[in-house]
Coordinates of C-alpha atoms in Angstrom, one line a residue:
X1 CA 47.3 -68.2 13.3
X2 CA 50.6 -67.5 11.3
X3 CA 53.1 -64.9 12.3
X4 CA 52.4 -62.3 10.1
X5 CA 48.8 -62.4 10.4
X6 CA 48.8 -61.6 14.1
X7 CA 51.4 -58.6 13.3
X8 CA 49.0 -57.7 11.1
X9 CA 46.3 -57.7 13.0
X10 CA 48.2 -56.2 16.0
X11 CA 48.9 -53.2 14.0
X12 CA 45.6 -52.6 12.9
X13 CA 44.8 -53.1 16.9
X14 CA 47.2 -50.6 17.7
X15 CA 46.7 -47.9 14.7
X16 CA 44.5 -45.8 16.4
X17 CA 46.7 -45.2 19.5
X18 CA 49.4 -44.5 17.4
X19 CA 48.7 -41.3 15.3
X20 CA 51.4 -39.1 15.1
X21 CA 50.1 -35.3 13.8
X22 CA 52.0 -33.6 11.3
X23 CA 54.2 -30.9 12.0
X24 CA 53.1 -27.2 12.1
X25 CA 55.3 -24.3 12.2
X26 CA 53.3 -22.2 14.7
X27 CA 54.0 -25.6 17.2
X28 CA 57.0 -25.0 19.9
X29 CA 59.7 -27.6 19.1
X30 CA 59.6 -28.6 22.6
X31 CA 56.3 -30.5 22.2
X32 CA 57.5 -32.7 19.3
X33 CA 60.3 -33.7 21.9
X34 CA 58.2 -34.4 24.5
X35 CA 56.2 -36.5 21.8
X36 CA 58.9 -38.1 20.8
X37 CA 60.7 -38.8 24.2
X38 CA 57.0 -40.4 24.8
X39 CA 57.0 -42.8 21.8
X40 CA 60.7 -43.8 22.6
X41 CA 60.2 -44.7 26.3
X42 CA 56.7 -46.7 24.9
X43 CA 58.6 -48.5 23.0
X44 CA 61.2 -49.5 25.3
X45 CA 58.5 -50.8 27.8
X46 CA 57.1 -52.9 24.9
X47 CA 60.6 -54.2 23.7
X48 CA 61.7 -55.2 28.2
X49 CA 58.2 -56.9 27.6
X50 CA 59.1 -59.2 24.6
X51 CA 56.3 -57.2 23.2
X52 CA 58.1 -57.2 19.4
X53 CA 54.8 -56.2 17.6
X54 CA 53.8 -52.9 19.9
X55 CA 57.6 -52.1 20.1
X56 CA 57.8 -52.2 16.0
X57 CA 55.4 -49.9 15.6
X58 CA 56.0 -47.4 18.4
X59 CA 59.9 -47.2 17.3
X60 CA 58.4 -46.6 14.0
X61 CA 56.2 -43.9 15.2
X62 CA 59.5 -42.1 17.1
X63 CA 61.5 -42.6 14.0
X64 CA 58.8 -40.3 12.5
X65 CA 58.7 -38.1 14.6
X66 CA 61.8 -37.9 15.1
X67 CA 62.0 -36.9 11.1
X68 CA 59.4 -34.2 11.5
X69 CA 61.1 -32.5 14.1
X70 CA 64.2 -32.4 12.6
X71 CA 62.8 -31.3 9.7
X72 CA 60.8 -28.6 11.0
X73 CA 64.1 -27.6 13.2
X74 CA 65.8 -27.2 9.9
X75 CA 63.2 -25.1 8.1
X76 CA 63.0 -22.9 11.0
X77 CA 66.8 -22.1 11.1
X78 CA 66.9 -21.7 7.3
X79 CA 63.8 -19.2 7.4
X80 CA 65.6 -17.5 10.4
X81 CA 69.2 -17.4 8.0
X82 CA 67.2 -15.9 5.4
X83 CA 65.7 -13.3 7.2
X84 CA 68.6 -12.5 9.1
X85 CA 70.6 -11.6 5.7
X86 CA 67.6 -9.6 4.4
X87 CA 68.1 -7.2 6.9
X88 CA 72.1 -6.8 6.5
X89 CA 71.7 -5.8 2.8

């Protein structure tokens, strides 16, 4: 079996442990950095284990996250600058 079609076929192994929800506003920040603390330390433990193919995709899955939740840290501080300057009018 060639290279690529076992990192294929270990993604599609691993997929469905792998979901990463999107974002909502109503969500604490705090539980995207637990989730993304999680998916970090998971793929450490792959990568100590010479497990490349698990540690690809669950550095892929924090870099995600990782997106989302400074996105949604953003938005939230722009939303809160914007109301903030409503009221001093």
């Amino acid at each position: 079996m060639d290279v690529s079609d076992r990192l294929v076929a270990r993604r599609a192994h691993l997929a469905p442990f792998c979901r990463v929800e999107p974002v909502k506003q109503h969500l604490r920040l705090q539980s995207y950095y637990q989730l993304a603390r999680q998916l970090y330390r998971q793929s450490e433990t792959y990568f100590a284990e010479s497990a490349w193919d698990n540690a690809y995709v669950f550095l892929a899955k924090f870099i995600k996250c990782v997106w989302k939740l400074f996105y949604a840290g953003w938005t939230m501080r722009v939303n809160w600058a914007i109301v903030a300057r409503g009221r001093d009018s």
